[in-house]
XYZ file of C-alpha atoms in Angstrom:
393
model
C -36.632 13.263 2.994
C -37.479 9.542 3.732
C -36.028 8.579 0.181
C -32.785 11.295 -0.086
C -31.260 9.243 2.930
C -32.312 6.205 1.357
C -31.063 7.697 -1.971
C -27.881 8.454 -0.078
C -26.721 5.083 1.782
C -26.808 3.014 -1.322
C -25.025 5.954 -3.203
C -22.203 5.631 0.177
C -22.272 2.315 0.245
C -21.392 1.952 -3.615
C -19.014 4.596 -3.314
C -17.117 2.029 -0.778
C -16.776 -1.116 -2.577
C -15.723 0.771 -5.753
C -12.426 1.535 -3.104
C -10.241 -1.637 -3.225
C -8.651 -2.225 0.239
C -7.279 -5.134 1.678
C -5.546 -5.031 4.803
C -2.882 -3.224 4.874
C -4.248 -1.129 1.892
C -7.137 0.480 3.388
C -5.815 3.940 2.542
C -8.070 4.725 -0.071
C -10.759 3.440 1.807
C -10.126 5.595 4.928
C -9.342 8.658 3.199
C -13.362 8.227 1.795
C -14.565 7.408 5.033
C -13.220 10.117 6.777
C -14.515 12.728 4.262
C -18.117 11.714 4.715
C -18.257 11.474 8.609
C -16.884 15.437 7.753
C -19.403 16.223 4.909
C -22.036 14.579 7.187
C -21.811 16.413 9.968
C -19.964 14.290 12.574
C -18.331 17.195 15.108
C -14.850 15.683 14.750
C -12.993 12.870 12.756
C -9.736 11.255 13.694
C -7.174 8.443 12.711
C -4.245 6.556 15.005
C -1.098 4.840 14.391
C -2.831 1.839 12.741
C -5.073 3.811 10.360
C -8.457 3.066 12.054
C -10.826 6.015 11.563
C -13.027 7.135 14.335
C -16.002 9.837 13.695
C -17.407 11.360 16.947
C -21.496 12.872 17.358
C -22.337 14.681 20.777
C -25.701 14.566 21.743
C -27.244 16.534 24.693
C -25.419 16.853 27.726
C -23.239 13.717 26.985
C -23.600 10.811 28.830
C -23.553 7.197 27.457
C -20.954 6.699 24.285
C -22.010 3.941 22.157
C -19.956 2.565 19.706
C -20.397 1.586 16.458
C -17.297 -0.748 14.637
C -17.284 -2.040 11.064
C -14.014 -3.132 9.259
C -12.664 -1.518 6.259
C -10.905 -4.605 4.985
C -11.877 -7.462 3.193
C -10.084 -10.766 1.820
C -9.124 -10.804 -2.006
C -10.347 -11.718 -5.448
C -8.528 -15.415 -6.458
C -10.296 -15.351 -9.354
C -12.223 -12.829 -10.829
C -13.322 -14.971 -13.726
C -15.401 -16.306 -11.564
C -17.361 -13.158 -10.538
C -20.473 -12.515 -12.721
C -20.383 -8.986 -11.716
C -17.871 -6.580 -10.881
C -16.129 -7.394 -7.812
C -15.488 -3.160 -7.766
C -18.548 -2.373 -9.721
C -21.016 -1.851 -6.981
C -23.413 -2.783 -9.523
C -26.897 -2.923 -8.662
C -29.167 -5.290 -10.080
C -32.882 -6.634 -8.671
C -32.595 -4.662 -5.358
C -28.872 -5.710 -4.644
C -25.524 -4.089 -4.485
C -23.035 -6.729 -5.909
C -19.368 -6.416 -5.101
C -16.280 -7.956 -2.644
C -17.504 -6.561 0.662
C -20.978 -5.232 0.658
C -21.808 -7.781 3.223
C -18.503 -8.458 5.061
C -19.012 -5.503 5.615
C -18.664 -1.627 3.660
C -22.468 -2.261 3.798
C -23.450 -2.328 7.510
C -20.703 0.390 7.886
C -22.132 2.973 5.608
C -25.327 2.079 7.030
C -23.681 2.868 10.662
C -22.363 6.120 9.029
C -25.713 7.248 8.054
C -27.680 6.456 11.003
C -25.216 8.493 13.614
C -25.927 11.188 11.164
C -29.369 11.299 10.866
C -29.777 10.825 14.575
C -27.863 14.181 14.712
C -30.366 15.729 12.668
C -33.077 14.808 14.093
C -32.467 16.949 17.293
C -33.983 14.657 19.094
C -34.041 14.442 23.222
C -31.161 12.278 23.441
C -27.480 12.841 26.216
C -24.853 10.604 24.991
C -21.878 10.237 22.638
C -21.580 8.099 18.789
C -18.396 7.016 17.963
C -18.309 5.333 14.701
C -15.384 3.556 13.915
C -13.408 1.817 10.129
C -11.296 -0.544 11.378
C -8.261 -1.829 9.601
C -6.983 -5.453 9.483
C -9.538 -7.278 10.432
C -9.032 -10.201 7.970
C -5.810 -10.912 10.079
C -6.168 -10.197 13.193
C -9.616 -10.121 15.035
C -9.312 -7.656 17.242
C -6.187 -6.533 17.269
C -6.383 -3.112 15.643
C -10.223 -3.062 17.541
C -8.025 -2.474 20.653
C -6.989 0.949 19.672
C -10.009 2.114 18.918
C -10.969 0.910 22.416
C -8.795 2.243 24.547
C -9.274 5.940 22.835
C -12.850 5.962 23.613
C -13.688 3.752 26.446
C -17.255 3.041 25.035
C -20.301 1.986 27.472
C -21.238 -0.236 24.950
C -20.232 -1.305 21.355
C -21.885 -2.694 18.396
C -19.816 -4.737 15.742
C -22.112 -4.299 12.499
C -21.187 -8.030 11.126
C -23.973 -9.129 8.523
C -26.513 -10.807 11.082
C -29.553 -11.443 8.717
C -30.723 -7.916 11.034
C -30.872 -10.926 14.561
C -28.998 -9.683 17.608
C -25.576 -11.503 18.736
C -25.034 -11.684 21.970
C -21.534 -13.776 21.409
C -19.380 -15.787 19.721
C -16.977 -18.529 19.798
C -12.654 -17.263 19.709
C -10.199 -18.567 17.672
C -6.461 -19.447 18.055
C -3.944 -20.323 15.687
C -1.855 -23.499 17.303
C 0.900 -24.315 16.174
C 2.493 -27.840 16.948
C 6.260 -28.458 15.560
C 8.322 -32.162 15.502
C 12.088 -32.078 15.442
C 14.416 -34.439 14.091
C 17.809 -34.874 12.157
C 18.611 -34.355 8.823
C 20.195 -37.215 6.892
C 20.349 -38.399 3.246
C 17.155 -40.705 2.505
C 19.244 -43.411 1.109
C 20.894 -43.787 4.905
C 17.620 -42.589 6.516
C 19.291 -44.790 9.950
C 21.261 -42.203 10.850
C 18.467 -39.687 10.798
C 15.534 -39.039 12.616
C 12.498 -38.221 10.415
C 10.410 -35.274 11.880
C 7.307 -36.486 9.634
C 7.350 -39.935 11.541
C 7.767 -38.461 14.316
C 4.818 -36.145 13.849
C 2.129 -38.862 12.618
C 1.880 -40.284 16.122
C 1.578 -37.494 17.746
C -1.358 -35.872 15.366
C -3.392 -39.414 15.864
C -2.459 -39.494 20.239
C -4.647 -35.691 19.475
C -7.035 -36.738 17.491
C -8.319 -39.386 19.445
C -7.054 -37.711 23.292
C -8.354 -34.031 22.560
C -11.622 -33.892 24.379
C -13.608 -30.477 23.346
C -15.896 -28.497 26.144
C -19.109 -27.950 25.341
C -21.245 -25.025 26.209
C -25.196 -24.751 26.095
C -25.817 -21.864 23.707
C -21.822 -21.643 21.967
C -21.700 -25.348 21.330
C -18.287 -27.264 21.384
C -15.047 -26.062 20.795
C -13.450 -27.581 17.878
C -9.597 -28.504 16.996
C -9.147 -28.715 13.232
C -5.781 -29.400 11.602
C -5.200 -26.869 8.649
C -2.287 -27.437 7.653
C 0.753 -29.743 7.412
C 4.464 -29.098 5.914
C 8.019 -30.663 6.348
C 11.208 -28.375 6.344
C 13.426 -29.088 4.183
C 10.585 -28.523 1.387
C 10.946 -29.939 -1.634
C 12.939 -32.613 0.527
C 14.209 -33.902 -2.248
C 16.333 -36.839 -1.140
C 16.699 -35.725 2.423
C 15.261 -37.063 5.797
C 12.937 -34.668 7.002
C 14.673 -32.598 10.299
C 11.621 -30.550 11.379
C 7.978 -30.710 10.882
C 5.343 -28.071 11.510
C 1.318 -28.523 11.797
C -1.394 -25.760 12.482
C -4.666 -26.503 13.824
C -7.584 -24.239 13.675
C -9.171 -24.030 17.935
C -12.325 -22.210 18.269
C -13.174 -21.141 21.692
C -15.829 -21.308 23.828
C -16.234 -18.770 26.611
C -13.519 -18.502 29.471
C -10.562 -20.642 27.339
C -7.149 -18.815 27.893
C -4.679 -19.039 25.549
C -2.639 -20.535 28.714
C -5.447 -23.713 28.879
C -5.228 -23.857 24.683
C -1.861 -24.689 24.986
C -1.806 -26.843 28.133
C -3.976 -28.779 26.681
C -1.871 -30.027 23.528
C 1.212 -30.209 26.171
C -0.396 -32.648 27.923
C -0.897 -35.229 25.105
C 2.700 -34.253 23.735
C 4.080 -34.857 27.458
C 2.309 -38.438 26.897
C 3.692 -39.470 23.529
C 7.173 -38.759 25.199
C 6.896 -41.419 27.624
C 6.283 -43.717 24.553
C 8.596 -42.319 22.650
C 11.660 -41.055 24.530
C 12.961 -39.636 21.264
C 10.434 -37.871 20.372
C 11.162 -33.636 20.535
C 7.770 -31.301 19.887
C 6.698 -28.063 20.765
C 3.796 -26.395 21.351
C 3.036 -22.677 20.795
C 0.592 -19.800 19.862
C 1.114 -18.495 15.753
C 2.112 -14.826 15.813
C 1.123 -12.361 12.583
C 2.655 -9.536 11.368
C 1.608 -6.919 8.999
C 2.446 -3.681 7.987
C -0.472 -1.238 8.178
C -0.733 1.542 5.307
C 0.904 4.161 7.803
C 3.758 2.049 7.827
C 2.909 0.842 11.468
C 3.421 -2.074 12.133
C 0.750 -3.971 13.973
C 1.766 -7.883 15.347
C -0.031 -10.661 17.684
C -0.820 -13.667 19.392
C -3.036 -15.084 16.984
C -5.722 -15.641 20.148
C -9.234 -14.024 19.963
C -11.066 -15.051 23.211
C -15.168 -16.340 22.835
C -17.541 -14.340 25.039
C -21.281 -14.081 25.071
C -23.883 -12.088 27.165
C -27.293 -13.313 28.789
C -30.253 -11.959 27.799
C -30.654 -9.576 30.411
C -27.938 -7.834 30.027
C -28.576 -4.405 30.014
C -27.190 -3.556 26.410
C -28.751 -6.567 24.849
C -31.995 -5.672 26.545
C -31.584 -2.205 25.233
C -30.825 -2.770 21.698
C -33.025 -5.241 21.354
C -36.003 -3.000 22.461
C -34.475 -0.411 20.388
C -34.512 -2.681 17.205
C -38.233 -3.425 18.229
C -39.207 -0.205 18.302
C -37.214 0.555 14.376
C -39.718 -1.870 13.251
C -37.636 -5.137 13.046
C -38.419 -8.404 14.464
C -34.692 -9.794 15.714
C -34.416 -13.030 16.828
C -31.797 -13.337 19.848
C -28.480 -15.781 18.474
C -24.609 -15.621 18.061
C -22.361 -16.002 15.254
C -20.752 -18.839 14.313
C -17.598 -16.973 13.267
C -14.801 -15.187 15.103
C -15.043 -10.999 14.663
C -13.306 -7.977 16.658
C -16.222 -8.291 19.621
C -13.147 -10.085 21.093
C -11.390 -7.391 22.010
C -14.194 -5.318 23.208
C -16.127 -8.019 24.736
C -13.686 -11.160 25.497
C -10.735 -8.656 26.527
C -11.863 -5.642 27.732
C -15.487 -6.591 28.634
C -17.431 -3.784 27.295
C -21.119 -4.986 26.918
C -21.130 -6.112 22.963
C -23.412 -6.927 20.474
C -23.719 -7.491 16.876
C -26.201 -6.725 14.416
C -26.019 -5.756 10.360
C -27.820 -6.196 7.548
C -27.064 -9.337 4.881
C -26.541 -13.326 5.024
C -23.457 -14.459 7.802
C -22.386 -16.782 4.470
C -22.380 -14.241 1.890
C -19.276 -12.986 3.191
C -16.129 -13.902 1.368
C -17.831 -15.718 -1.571
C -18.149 -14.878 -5.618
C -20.392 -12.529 -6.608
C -20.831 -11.172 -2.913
C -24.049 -8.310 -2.166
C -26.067 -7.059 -0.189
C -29.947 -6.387 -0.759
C -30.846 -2.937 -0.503
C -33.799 -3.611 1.229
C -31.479 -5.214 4.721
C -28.959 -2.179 3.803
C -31.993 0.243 5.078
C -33.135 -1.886 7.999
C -29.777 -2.176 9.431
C -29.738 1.828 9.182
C -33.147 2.124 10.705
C -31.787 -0.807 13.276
C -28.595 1.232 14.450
C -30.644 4.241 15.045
C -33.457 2.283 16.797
C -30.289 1.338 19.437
C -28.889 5.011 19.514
C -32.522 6.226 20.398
C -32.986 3.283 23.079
C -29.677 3.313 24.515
C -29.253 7.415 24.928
C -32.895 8.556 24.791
């Protein structure tokens, strides 16, 4: 018995990465998904407007519902030339599964699959609910489609299954997308006098932030950070022509408590003080805002703002599935991630007690020749039942 369901994670987790589906194409994907949770005996399987598929296990009485939230999506192939295996191949070679997304993150979300389903065999003495949840769009919007799958359920207490290296998150740092525009008037560059170039106006104003911009830091999250990405002039090509309007994004990861209100009032400020050296000078400030169409033809748009959050130690969920994960047989050390995921809807928005915890590397995800080793595939199975058992036992 111990190897069939061993047998039969690697043969679902395969089965995943062999489905192509970036965002917005996670049809194929979901169609699979939702199948299993039915062939594995989850009591009921459903889908909303944004294609996110939720699988629901009753155990006992009721009681507790724990959730369990893995992606569907994952970024693209630039170059599959690159790739020394199959980036669809889900071949498996000295104990790994290679292939785009078996860590970020088909992997932990078969293994999440399995583990409510063996729990349900096991007929064990346990009162509670599993909800175990394929989310769509990640890659754009942390999140964002997250809060669907939130407000049907109302979990206790979620875990995002984000490759961990099989540690326990207790939080992360947000992310926002800031946008910062210069406007100026549009003349020919042989009579660039009568202008006003939106580029020179711009090149101040990026060096008053660089220098002004004065990150918090927090003990266990670190400091937030302000990165410019990105940098373009409109009209582009500007062949010949004074640039009217010039648009920058910056990259701001969040530390705990940072509204998207304070993100931008802090940018304000410095542009409010390069006006009263430069009277001329016309900027604005403001939040990016995405928009996708989901494979149901929904559409699904935001504020590209994913608030930081992070939970002591004695919280009673972190206590939980860390004793939980003890008692699977792993040794987890307590940490965060480095990177933004959809815990910032359940934890940073709604504040549902959130952790995460998969199997894999944090930096295998998104790189050539991506994979998981089958050997953290089966702990982070073991691992997600240790919680069920600790949280509804």
């Amino acid at each position: 018995m111990a190897m069939e369901w061993r047998e039969s994670l690697v043969s679902l987790c395969r089965e995943m990465i062999r489905r192509p589906s970036l965002s917005g194409q996670e049809k194929e994907m979901a169609d699979f998904v939702e199948q299993r949770m039915i062939e594995l005996g989850f009591d009921s399987v459903e889908r909303d407007h944004y294609g996110n598929v939720s699988g629901r296990i009753v155990l006992g009485s009721g009681g507790r519902r724990i959730l369990f939230e893995g992606h569907m999506d994952h970024v693209d192939i630039v170059d599959p030339s690159k790739w020394t295996h199959d980036p669809f191949g889900a071949e498996v070679v000295d104990g790994r599964i290679y292939g785009r997304a078996t860590s970020d993150m088909k992997g932990n979300l078969a293994a999440s699959i399995m583990a409510a389903a063996l729990i349900k065999k096991e007929k064990a003495d346990l009162n509670g609910e599993i909800i175990v949840a394929g989310s769509v769009h990640e890659e754009c919007f942390e999140g964002v489609a997250s809060e669907a799958i939130g407000k049907r359920w109302n979990p206790d207490c979620v875990v995002i299954g984000e490759a961990s290296s099989l540690n326990l998150k207790r939080g992360q740092r947000g992310r926002a997308e800031v946008v910062l525009e210069t406007y100026g008037k549009s003349a020919h560059s042989s009579n660039p006098e009568v202008g006003l170039n939106a580029v020179k106006a711009m090149v101040p104003l990026l060096s008053a932030i660089e220098h002004e911009f004065e990150p918090k830091e927090q003990p266990v999250l670190g400091k937030g950070i302000l990165e410019l990405t990105d940098i373009i002039s409109s009209p582009y090509p500007g062949a010949s022509v004074v640039p009217e309007r010039c648009r920058v994004t910056y990259d701001r990861r969040l530390l705990v408590g940072e509204t998207d209100t304070e993100v931008l009032a802090q940018i304000q400020k410095i542009i409010d003080e390069e006006k009263g050296r430069n009277p001329q000078l016309k900027a604005n400030v403001s939040l990016a805002v995405g928009r996708e169409t989901c494979y149901t033809g929904d559409s699904i748009e935001a504020t590209r703002y994913a608030p930081g959050w992070l939970f002591p130690e004695d919280n009673w969920f972190v206590a939980a599935a860390m004793r939980g994960l003890r008692e699977a047989g792993l040794n987890p050390e307590l940490s965060h991630y480095a990177f933004c995921t959809n815990g910032s809807y359940y934890a940073g928005k709604a504040g549902i007690p959130t952790i995460g915890f998969g199997g894999s590397l944090e930096s295998l995800a998104h790189v050539v020749d991506e994979y998981i080793e089958i050997d953290q595939l089966e702990k982070a199975c073991l691992g997600y039942m240790g919680i069920i058992r600790s949280v509804l036992g």
